[in-house]
CSV table of C-alpha atoms in Angstrom, one decimal:
chain,number,residue,atom,x,y,z
A,1,MET,CA,0.0,0.0,0.0
A,2,THR,CA,1.5,3.3,-1.1
A,3,HIS,CA,1.9,6.0,1.6
A,4,HIS,CA,1.5,9.5,0.4
A,5,VAL,CA,2.7,12.2,2.8
A,6,ILE,CA,1.6,15.8,2.1
A,7,LEU,CA,3.4,18.6,3.9
A,8,GLY,CA,1.1,21.6,4.2
A,9,ALA,CA,-2.6,21.8,4.9
A,10,GLY,CA,-3.5,24.7,2.8
A,11,PRO,CA,-5.5,24.7,-0.5
A,12,ALA,CA,-2.8,22.8,-2.4
A,13,GLY,CA,-2.4,20.1,0.3
A,14,VAL,CA,-6.1,19.6,0.7
A,15,ILE,CA,-6.8,19.4,-3.1
A,16,ALA,CA,-3.9,16.9,-3.5
A,17,ALA,CA,-5.3,14.7,-0.7
A,18,GLU,CA,-8.7,14.7,-2.2
A,19,THR,CA,-7.4,13.9,-5.7
A,20,ILE,CA,-5.2,11.1,-4.4
A,21,ARG,CA,-8.1,9.6,-2.5
A,22,LYS,CA,-10.4,9.8,-5.6
A,23,HIS,CA,-7.9,7.8,-7.8
A,24,ALA,CA,-6.3,5.6,-5.1
A,25,PRO,CA,-9.1,4.5,-2.7
A,26,ASN,CA,-6.8,2.2,-0.7
A,27,ASP,CA,-3.6,4.2,-0.4
A,28,ARG,CA,-2.5,5.8,2.9
A,29,ILE,CA,-2.6,9.6,3.1
A,30,THR,CA,-1.0,11.7,5.8
A,31,LEU,CA,-1.6,15.4,5.8
A,32,VAL,CA,0.8,17.5,8.0
A,33,GLY,CA,-0.1,21.0,9.0
A,34,ASP,CA,1.4,23.2,11.8
A,35,GLU,CA,-1.7,25.1,12.9
A,36,VAL,CA,-4.4,23.9,15.4
A,37,GLU,CA,-7.3,25.0,13.3
A,38,PRO,CA,-8.8,22.8,10.5
A,39,PRO,CA,-7.2,23.5,7.1
A,40,TYR,CA,-8.3,27.0,6.0
A,41,SER,CA,-7.7,29.6,3.3
A,42,ARG,CA,-5.4,32.5,4.1
A,43,MET,CA,-7.1,34.5,1.3
A,44,ALA,CA,-10.3,34.4,3.3
A,45,ILE,CA,-8.8,36.2,6.3
A,46,PRO,CA,-9.5,39.7,4.9
A,47,TYR,CA,-13.2,38.7,4.6
A,48,LEU,CA,-13.0,37.7,8.3
A,49,LEU,CA,-11.6,41.1,9.2
A,50,ILE,CA,-14.3,42.8,7.2
A,51,GLY,CA,-17.0,40.7,9.0
A,52,ASN,CA,-18.4,39.0,6.0
A,53,ILE,CA,-17.6,35.6,7.4
A,54,ASP,CA,-16.7,34.0,10.8
A,55,GLU,CA,-13.7,31.8,11.4
A,56,ARG,CA,-15.6,28.8,10.2
A,57,GLY,CA,-16.1,30.6,6.9
A,58,THR,CA,-12.3,30.4,6.3
A,59,TYR,CA,-12.3,26.6,6.5
A,60,LEU,CA,-11.5,24.9,3.2
A,61,ARG,CA,-14.0,22.2,3.9
A,62,LYS,CA,-17.0,22.8,6.2
A,63,SER,CA,-17.7,19.3,7.5
A,64,ALA,CA,-15.9,18.5,10.7
A,65,ASP,CA,-15.4,14.9,9.7
A,66,HIS,CA,-14.4,15.6,6.0
A,67,TYR,CA,-10.8,14.3,6.4
A,68,ALA,CA,-11.8,11.4,8.5
A,69,ARG,CA,-14.3,10.3,6.0
A,70,LEU,CA,-11.6,10.5,3.3
A,71,GLY,CA,-9.3,8.3,5.4
A,72,VAL,CA,-6.8,11.1,5.7
A,73,THR,CA,-4.6,11.0,8.8
A,74,GLN,CA,-3.9,14.6,10.1
A,75,VAL,CA,-0.8,15.4,12.0
A,76,GLN,CA,-0.2,18.8,13.7
A,77,ALA,CA,3.5,19.5,13.2
A,78,ARG,CA,5.9,21.1,10.8
A,79,ALA,CA,8.7,19.4,8.8
A,80,VAL,CA,12.2,19.8,10.2
A,81,SER,CA,14.1,17.9,7.5
A,82,VAL,CA,13.7,15.4,4.7
A,83,ASP,CA,15.9,12.4,4.0
A,84,VAL,CA,15.3,11.5,0.3
A,85,LYS,CA,17.5,8.4,0.5
A,86,ALA,CA,15.7,6.9,3.5
A,87,LYS,CA,12.4,8.5,2.4
A,88,THR,CA,11.7,9.8,5.8
A,89,ILE,CA,10.6,13.2,7.3
A,90,GLN,CA,11.6,14.5,10.7
A,91,LEU,CA,8.8,16.5,12.2
A,92,SER,CA,8.8,19.1,15.0
A,93,ASN,CA,6.9,16.8,17.3
A,94,ASP,CA,9.8,14.3,17.2
A,95,GLN,CA,7.8,12.0,15.0
A,96,VAL,CA,9.5,10.5,11.9
A,97,LEU,CA,7.3,9.7,9.0
A,98,SER,CA,8.2,7.3,6.2
A,99,TYR,CA,6.8,8.0,2.7
A,100,ASP,CA,6.5,6.4,-0.7
A,101,LYS,CA,5.4,9.6,-2.3
A,102,LEU,CA,5.9,13.1,-0.9
A,103,LEU,CA,4.2,16.3,-1.8
A,104,VAL,CA,5.8,19.5,-0.5
A,105,ALA,CA,3.0,22.1,-0.3
A,106,THR,CA,4.2,24.1,2.6
A,107,GLY,CA,3.2,27.5,1.1
A,108,SER,CA,4.9,30.7,2.1
A,109,ARG,CA,5.4,32.8,5.2
A,110,PRO,CA,5.6,36.6,5.8
A,111,VAL,CA,8.9,38.3,5.5
A,112,ARG,CA,9.9,39.9,8.8
A,113,PRO,CA,11.9,43.1,8.2
A,114,PRO,CA,14.8,43.8,10.6
A,115,ILE,CA,13.2,46.8,12.2
A,116,PRO,CA,13.7,47.8,15.8
A,117,GLY,CA,10.4,47.3,17.7
A,118,MET,CA,9.0,44.5,15.4
A,119,ASP,CA,8.5,42.4,18.5
A,120,SER,CA,6.0,44.9,20.1
A,121,PRO,CA,2.7,43.3,20.9
A,122,GLN,CA,0.9,45.8,18.7
A,123,VAL,CA,2.8,44.7,15.6
A,124,HIS,CA,1.4,41.8,13.5
A,125,PRO,CA,1.5,40.3,10.1
A,126,CYS,CA,-1.9,39.3,8.6
A,127,TRP,CA,-1.2,35.7,7.7
A,128,THR,CA,-2.8,33.3,10.2
A,129,LEU,CA,-6.1,33.1,12.1
A,130,ASP,CA,-4.1,34.0,15.3
A,131,ASP,CA,-2.9,37.1,13.5
A,132,ALA,CA,-6.5,37.9,12.5
A,133,ARG,CA,-7.7,37.6,16.1
A,134,ALA,CA,-5.0,40.0,17.3
A,135,ILE,CA,-5.7,42.5,14.6
A,136,MET,CA,-9.5,42.5,15.2
A,137,ALA,CA,-8.9,43.2,18.9
A,138,LEU,CA,-6.8,46.3,18.0
A,139,ALA,CA,-8.4,47.6,14.8
A,140,LYS,CA,-11.4,49.2,16.4
A,141,PRO,CA,-13.1,52.2,14.7
A,142,GLY,CA,-10.9,55.2,15.0
A,143,ALA,CA,-7.8,53.2,15.8
A,144,ARG,CA,-4.6,54.5,14.2
A,145,VAL,CA,-3.1,51.8,12.0
A,146,VAL,CA,0.2,51.9,10.1
A,147,GLN,CA,0.6,49.3,7.4
A,148,MET,CA,4.0,48.5,6.0
A,149,GLY,CA,3.8,47.4,2.4
A,150,ALA,CA,1.4,48.2,-0.4
A,151,GLY,CA,1.9,45.2,-2.7
A,152,PHE,CA,-0.9,42.9,-3.8
A,153,ILE,CA,-1.4,41.3,-0.4
A,154,GLY,CA,-1.0,44.6,1.3
A,155,CYS,CA,-3.8,46.2,-0.8
A,156,ILE,CA,-6.2,43.4,0.1
A,157,ILE,CA,-5.4,43.8,3.8
A,158,MET,CA,-5.8,47.6,3.4
A,159,GLU,CA,-9.3,47.0,2.1
A,160,ALA,CA,-10.2,45.0,5.1
A,161,LEU,CA,-8.7,47.5,7.6
A,162,ALA,CA,-10.5,50.5,5.9
A,163,SER,CA,-13.8,48.6,6.3
A,164,ARG,CA,-13.2,48.6,10.1
A,165,GLY,CA,-13.2,52.4,10.3
A,166,VAL,CA,-9.6,52.8,11.3
A,167,THR,CA,-7.4,55.8,10.5
A,168,LEU,CA,-5.0,54.2,8.0
A,169,THR,CA,-1.5,55.1,6.9
A,170,VAL,CA,0.3,52.9,4.3
A,171,VAL,CA,4.1,53.0,3.9
A,172,GLU,CA,5.6,51.4,0.7
A,173,MET,CA,9.3,51.4,0.1
A,174,GLY,CA,8.8,51.2,-3.7
A,175,ASP,CA,8.3,54.3,-5.7
A,176,ARG,CA,4.6,53.4,-6.3
A,177,MET,CA,1.9,51.2,-4.9
A,178,VAL,CA,1.8,47.6,-6.1
A,179,PRO,CA,5.2,47.9,-7.7
A,180,ARG,CA,5.4,44.3,-8.7
A,181,MET,CA,2.1,44.5,-10.6
A,182,MET,CA,1.8,48.0,-11.9
A,183,GLY,CA,4.0,50.6,-13.7
A,184,PRO,CA,4.5,54.1,-12.5
A,185,VAL,CA,1.3,55.6,-14.1
A,186,ALA,CA,-0.9,52.8,-12.8
A,187,GLY,CA,0.7,52.7,-9.4
A,188,GLY,CA,0.3,56.4,-9.1
A,189,MET,CA,-3.4,56.2,-10.0
A,190,ILE,CA,-4.0,53.6,-7.3
A,191,ARG,CA,-2.3,55.9,-4.8
A,192,ALA,CA,-4.4,58.9,-5.8
A,193,TRP,CA,-7.5,56.8,-5.5
A,194,CYS,CA,-6.6,55.6,-2.0
A,195,GLU,CA,-5.9,59.1,-0.8
A,196,THR,CA,-9.4,60.2,-2.0
A,197,LYS,CA,-10.7,57.4,0.2
A,198,GLY,CA,-9.0,58.9,3.3
A,199,VAL,CA,-5.9,56.6,3.3
A,200,ARG,CA,-2.6,58.4,3.9
A,201,VAL,CA,0.1,56.9,1.6
A,202,PHE,CA,3.9,57.2,1.7
A,203,THR,CA,5.8,55.8,-1.2
A,204,GLY,CA,9.6,55.6,-1.5
A,205,ALA,CA,9.7,55.4,2.3
A,206,LYS,CA,10.8,52.9,4.9
A,207,VAL,CA,9.8,52.3,8.4
A,208,GLU,CA,13.1,52.7,10.4
A,209,ALA,CA,11.8,52.1,13.9
A,210,ILE,CA,8.7,51.2,15.9
A,211,VAL,CA,8.9,52.5,19.4
A,212,PRO,CA,6.5,51.8,22.3
A,213,ASN,CA,5.2,54.8,24.2
A,214,GLY,CA,5.0,53.0,27.5
A,215,SER,CA,7.3,50.6,29.2
A,216,GLU,CA,8.0,49.0,32.6
A,217,ASN,CA,11.5,50.3,32.1
A,218,PRO,CA,11.2,54.0,31.3
A,219,GLY,CA,15.0,54.5,31.3
A,220,LEU,CA,15.4,51.8,28.6
A,221,LEU,CA,12.5,53.3,26.6
A,222,SER,CA,14.1,56.8,26.9
A,223,LYS,CA,17.4,55.5,25.5
A,224,LEU,CA,15.6,53.7,22.6
A,225,ALA,CA,13.6,56.8,21.8
A,226,GLN,CA,16.7,59.0,21.9
A,227,ALA,CA,18.6,56.5,19.7
A,228,VAL,CA,15.9,56.7,17.0
A,229,GLY,CA,15.1,60.4,17.3
A,230,LEU,CA,11.7,60.1,19.0
A,231,ASN,CA,12.1,62.2,22.1
A,232,ASP,CA,9.1,64.2,21.0
A,233,ALA,CA,7.0,61.1,20.4
A,234,PRO,CA,3.3,61.4,21.1
A,235,THR,CA,2.2,59.5,24.3
A,236,ASP,CA,-1.5,58.9,23.6
A,237,ALA,CA,-0.7,56.0,21.1
A,238,ALA,CA,0.8,52.6,21.9
A,239,LEU,CA,3.5,53.1,19.3
A,240,THR,CA,5.3,55.7,17.3
A,241,VAL,CA,6.5,54.7,13.9
A,242,ARG,CA,9.5,56.6,12.4
A,243,LEU,CA,9.9,56.8,8.7
A,244,SER,CA,13.0,57.3,6.6
A,245,THR,CA,11.4,60.6,5.5
A,246,GLY,CA,11.6,61.8,9.1
A,247,GLU,CA,7.9,61.5,9.6
A,248,LYS,CA,6.7,60.2,13.1
A,249,ILE,CA,3.4,58.6,13.1
A,250,PRO,CA,1.4,57.5,16.2
A,251,ALA,CA,-0.1,54.0,15.9
A,252,ASP,CA,-2.3,51.7,17.9
A,253,LEU,CA,-1.5,48.9,15.5
A,254,VAL,CA,1.2,48.2,12.9
A,255,ILE,CA,0.6,45.7,10.2
A,256,SER,CA,3.6,44.1,8.5
A,257,ALA,CA,2.7,43.3,4.8
A,258,THR,CA,6.2,43.5,3.3
A,259,GLY,CA,6.0,40.3,1.2
A,260,VAL,CA,6.3,36.6,1.6
A,261,LYS,CA,8.7,33.9,0.7
A,262,PRO,CA,8.4,30.1,0.2
A,263,CYS,CA,8.6,27.9,3.4
A,264,ILE,CA,11.4,25.7,2.1
A,265,ASP,CA,14.2,26.1,4.7
A,266,PHE,CA,13.7,22.6,6.0
A,267,LEU,CA,14.9,21.3,2.6
A,268,LYS,CA,18.3,23.0,2.8
A,269,SER,CA,20.3,19.7,3.2
A,270,SER,CA,17.9,17.4,1.5
A,271,GLY,CA,19.4,17.4,-2.0
A,272,ILE,CA,16.0,18.6,-3.4
A,273,THR,CA,16.8,21.4,-5.8
A,274,CYS,CA,15.4,24.8,-4.7
A,275,LEU,CA,15.9,28.1,-6.4
A,276,GLN,CA,13.3,30.7,-5.4
A,277,GLY,CA,11.0,27.8,-4.7
A,278,VAL,CA,11.1,24.0,-5.0
A,279,LEU,CA,12.1,23.4,-8.6
A,280,THR,CA,9.6,21.1,-10.5
A,281,ASP,CA,9.1,19.7,-14.0
A,282,GLU,CA,5.9,19.7,-16.0
A,283,HIS,CA,4.6,16.8,-13.8
A,284,MET,CA,5.3,18.9,-10.6
A,285,GLN,CA,8.1,16.4,-9.7
A,286,THR,CA,11.3,17.5,-8.2
A,287,ASN,CA,14.8,16.1,-8.9
A,288,ALA,CA,14.3,13.6,-6.0
A,289,ASP,CA,12.5,10.3,-6.6
A,290,GLY,CA,8.9,10.3,-5.5
A,291,VAL,CA,9.0,13.9,-4.3
A,292,TYR,CA,6.7,16.5,-5.8
A,293,ALA,CA,5.8,20.2,-5.0
A,294,ALA,CA,2.8,22.4,-5.5
A,295,GLY,CA,1.5,25.8,-4.5
A,296,ASP,CA,3.3,28.9,-3.2
A,297,CYS,CA,6.5,27.0,-2.4
A,298,ALA,CA,6.8,25.4,-5.9
A,299,GLU,CA,8.7,26.9,-8.8
A,300,ALA,CA,7.0,25.9,-12.0
A,301,PHE,CA,7.4,26.7,-15.7
A,302,ASP,CA,5.6,29.9,-16.9
A,303,LYS,CA,4.8,29.5,-20.6
A,304,VAL,CA,4.5,33.2,-21.3
A,305,SER,CA,7.9,34.3,-19.9
A,306,GLY,CA,9.6,31.0,-20.8
A,307,THR,CA,11.1,30.8,-17.3
A,308,THR,CA,10.3,29.1,-14.0
A,309,ILE,CA,8.5,31.2,-11.4
A,310,VAL,CA,6.8,31.0,-8.0
A,311,SER,CA,3.3,32.1,-8.6
A,312,ALA,CA,1.6,32.6,-5.2
A,313,ILE,CA,-2.0,32.6,-6.2
A,314,GLN,CA,-4.6,30.0,-5.3
A,315,PRO,CA,-5.9,29.0,-8.8
A,316,ASN,CA,-2.3,28.0,-9.8
A,317,ALA,CA,-1.8,26.2,-6.5
A,318,ALA,CA,-5.0,24.2,-7.1
A,319,GLU,CA,-4.0,23.1,-10.6
A,320,GLN,CA,-0.4,22.3,-9.5
A,321,ALA,CA,-1.8,20.2,-6.7
A,322,ARG,CA,-4.1,18.3,-9.0
A,323,VAL,CA,-1.3,17.6,-11.5
A,324,ALA,CA,1.1,16.5,-8.7
A,325,ALA,CA,-1.5,14.2,-7.1
A,326,LEU,CA,-2.3,12.4,-10.4
A,327,ASN,CA,1.3,11.7,-11.0
A,328,MET,CA,1.8,10.5,-7.4
A,329,VAL,CA,-0.9,7.8,-8.1
A,330,GLY,CA,0.7,6.8,-11.4
A,331,GLN,CA,-1.4,8.8,-13.8
A,332,LYS,CA,0.6,10.9,-16.3
A,333,ALA,CA,-0.5,14.5,-16.0
A,334,SER,CA,1.3,17.7,-17.1
A,335,LEU,CA,1.0,21.3,-16.1
A,336,LYS,CA,0.1,23.4,-19.1
A,337,GLY,CA,2.0,26.3,-17.6
A,338,VAL,CA,1.8,29.0,-15.0
A,339,THR,CA,0.9,32.6,-16.0
A,340,GLN,CA,1.2,35.5,-13.6
A,341,ILE,CA,-2.4,36.6,-13.0
A,342,ASN,CA,-3.5,39.3,-10.7
A,343,VAL,CA,-6.9,40.9,-10.3
A,344,LEU,CA,-7.0,43.4,-7.4
A,345,ASP,CA,-9.8,45.4,-5.8
A,346,THR,CA,-8.3,48.4,-3.9
A,347,LEU,CA,-11.1,50.2,-2.1
A,348,GLY,CA,-13.4,49.7,-5.1
A,349,LEU,CA,-10.8,50.4,-7.8
A,350,ILE,CA,-10.2,47.3,-10.0
A,351,SER,CA,-6.7,46.7,-11.4
A,352,THR,CA,-5.3,43.8,-13.4
A,353,SER,CA,-2.0,42.4,-14.4
A,354,PHE,CA,-1.3,39.5,-16.7
A,355,GLY,CA,1.9,37.9,-18.0
A,356,ASN,CA,4.9,40.1,-18.8
A,357,TRP,CA,3.2,43.4,-18.0
A,358,GLN,CA,6.5,45.2,-18.0
A,359,GLY,CA,7.2,44.1,-21.6
A,360,VAL,CA,10.1,42.2,-23.1
A,361,SER,CA,13.3,43.3,-24.7
A,362,GLY,CA,12.7,44.5,-28.2
A,363,GLY,CA,9.0,44.5,-27.8
A,364,GLU,CA,6.4,47.2,-28.3
A,365,GLN,CA,3.7,48.6,-26.1
A,366,ALA,CA,0.5,50.5,-26.4
A,367,SER,CA,-1.1,52.5,-23.6
A,368,LEU,CA,-4.1,54.7,-23.0
A,369,THR,CA,-4.9,56.8,-20.0
A,370,ALA,CA,-8.2,58.6,-19.9
A,371,ASP,CA,-11.1,59.4,-17.6
A,372,GLY,CA,-9.4,57.9,-14.5
A,373,ARG,CA,-8.7,54.6,-16.3
A,374,HIS,CA,-5.5,53.1,-17.6
A,375,LEU,CA,-4.8,50.3,-20.1
A,376,SER,CA,-1.3,49.1,-21.1
A,377,LEU,CA,-0.6,46.3,-23.6
A,378,GLN,CA,2.8,44.7,-24.2
A,379,PHE,CA,3.8,42.8,-27.4
A,380,ASN,CA,6.5,40.5,-28.6
A,381,GLY,CA,6.1,40.5,-32.4
A,382,ASP,CA,2.4,40.1,-33.0
A,383,VAL,CA,1.8,38.3,-29.7
A,384,MET,CA,0.4,40.1,-26.7
A,385,VAL,CA,2.7,38.9,-23.9
A,386,GLY,CA,1.4,41.0,-21.0
A,387,CYS,CA,-1.0,43.8,-20.0
A,388,ASN,CA,-2.3,45.7,-17.0
A,389,SER,CA,-5.1,48.0,-16.4
A,390,VAL,CA,-6.6,50.3,-13.7
A,391,GLY,CA,-10.3,51.0,-13.6
A,392,TRP,CA,-10.8,49.1,-16.8
A,393,THR,CA,-13.2,46.3,-16.1
A,394,ASP,CA,-14.3,45.7,-19.7
A,395,HIS,CA,-13.0,42.5,-21.3
A,396,VAL,CA,-10.6,41.4,-18.5
A,397,GLY,CA,-11.2,37.8,-19.5
A,398,VAL,CA,-10.2,38.6,-23.1
A,399,MET,CA,-6.9,40.2,-21.9
A,400,ARG,CA,-6.1,37.1,-19.9
A,401,GLY,CA,-7.1,34.9,-22.9
A,402,LEU,CA,-4.9,36.7,-25.4
A,403,VAL,CA,-1.9,36.6,-23.0
A,404,GLU,CA,-2.3,32.9,-21.9
A,405,GLY,CA,-3.2,31.8,-25.4
A,406,GLN,CA,-0.2,33.4,-27.0
A,407,VAL,CA,-2.4,34.4,-29.8
A,408,HIS,CA,-0.8,35.6,-33.1
A,409,LEU,CA,-2.7,38.8,-33.8
A,410,GLY,CA,-1.4,39.6,-37.3
A,411,GLU,CA,-2.8,42.9,-38.6
A,412,TRP,CA,-4.8,43.2,-35.4
A,413,LYS,CA,-1.6,43.9,-33.5
A,414,ASP,CA,-1.2,47.2,-35.4
A,415,LYS,CA,-4.9,48.0,-34.8
A,416,LEU,CA,-4.3,47.5,-31.0
A,417,MET,CA,-1.3,49.7,-31.2
A,418,GLN,CA,-3.5,52.5,-32.5
A,419,ASP,CA,-6.5,51.7,-30.2
A,420,PRO,CA,-5.8,49.4,-27.2
A,421,THR,CA,-9.5,49.3,-26.5
A,422,GLN,CA,-10.2,47.0,-29.4
A,423,LEU,CA,-9.4,43.9,-27.4
A,424,MET,CA,-12.7,42.0,-27.9
A,425,ALA,CA,-12.6,42.6,-31.7
A,426,ALA,CA,-9.1,41.3,-31.8
A,427,TYR,CA,-10.0,38.3,-29.8
A,428,LEU,CA,-12.9,37.4,-32.0
A,429,ALA,CA,-10.9,37.9,-35.2
A,430,CYS,CA,-7.9,35.9,-34.1
A,431,ALA,CA,-8.0,33.8,-31.0
A,432,GLN,CA,-10.9,31.5,-31.6
A,433,GLY,CA,-9.6,30.4,-34.9
A,434,GLN,CA,-6.3,29.5,-33.3
A,435,GLY,CA,-7.9,27.4,-30.6
A,436,ALA,CA,-7.0,29.8,-27.8
A,437,TRP,CA,-8.8,30.0,-24.5
A,438,THR,CA,-12.5,30.0,-25.6
A,439,GLY,CA,-13.8,31.1,-22.2
A,440,ALA,CA,-12.4,34.6,-22.6
A,441,ALA,CA,-15.1,36.0,-24.8
A,442,ASP,CA,-17.7,35.1,-22.1
A,443,THR,CA,-15.7,36.8,-19.4
A,444,ARG,CA,-16.1,40.5,-20.2
A,445,ARG,CA,-16.3,41.5,-16.5
A,446,ARG,CA,-14.5,39.7,-13.7
């Protein structure tokens, strides 16, 4: 009987377990997760903060006996190391698991910037249900909140915080908001929009220190405040946040949303090849026999850029998990590719980014900015390899379809260069005849 061990109880791990069980009813499955709660979706946490759902609403499967009915053994622990020769995993609870097939689906974790004061009790990432509970206790109406980071995840968190009626300041070290998804024009438009909604935004700025305004050791506090230039710090807030600009901001809560990185440290001496993430082939298999990877920790091939990437979005994680699981039970399945896909709602402003939105060497681009909306298309020859938009909700599915389908546009490329809004006409004229993604034409608004 084959024993499948899945490290990670997020969406990728759960989908893999269910897929294995469907195709291998008698195999053993062990699902390892390091949190006490049932497997849940981190992407649901902002909705918990908003109040749209309760904690149970974050759970990936609502039935309490779901995993027991599937015959999945759950273990609360984290992986410490993997021995690919012995096919064993050392866990943090001192247990050693043997496996026949192993799926690494450990996801990612927040980056913790080396800033003085990060260990203050009012400073939190927004990553776990524990974090959410702490944030909800502090983010009361009128509370002063400083958020570090205005990337994709940061903007989602910002939406949730704003809904709680806090006074919000966002600090982004990049020169614009969402710098890994948007160019200068688009990022500037998002910032302007946020400021009209009452959010104070600093770009090109860093948090240099977070200083508590009360301490059991006033002498130590005074020395720290003096060291970071906060002798005139306000005393009615729990914290004072000092920026590289010299600004000093009172805060009752600080949110750290400065990015994430794959949880792969435990593989350091395993012999499993890791670059940014765990390197996989088209079957989601690693260089080690019987070892696969999926989700935010996996580095898979992106057909648009022609390189391997870590694409930390749930739809990609789900497909990678399905492909990995099928191969783990002996069925040949291949990942068609990973495309960078982002659709973001920032306080009601919709922005999108697909593929090589920054363009490619030697390529051409067409852009249009009008009436508070922005659209940018990137081409390599007559193929649209990337695009992004702000406030442009028409034909978002078509944009994705043209990029993912690598559609040859022919004369329509020149027409789009003249008028980027002719996306639907270009799709209808070119994509369907080339067998590209046929769902795009029906997805005019997403």
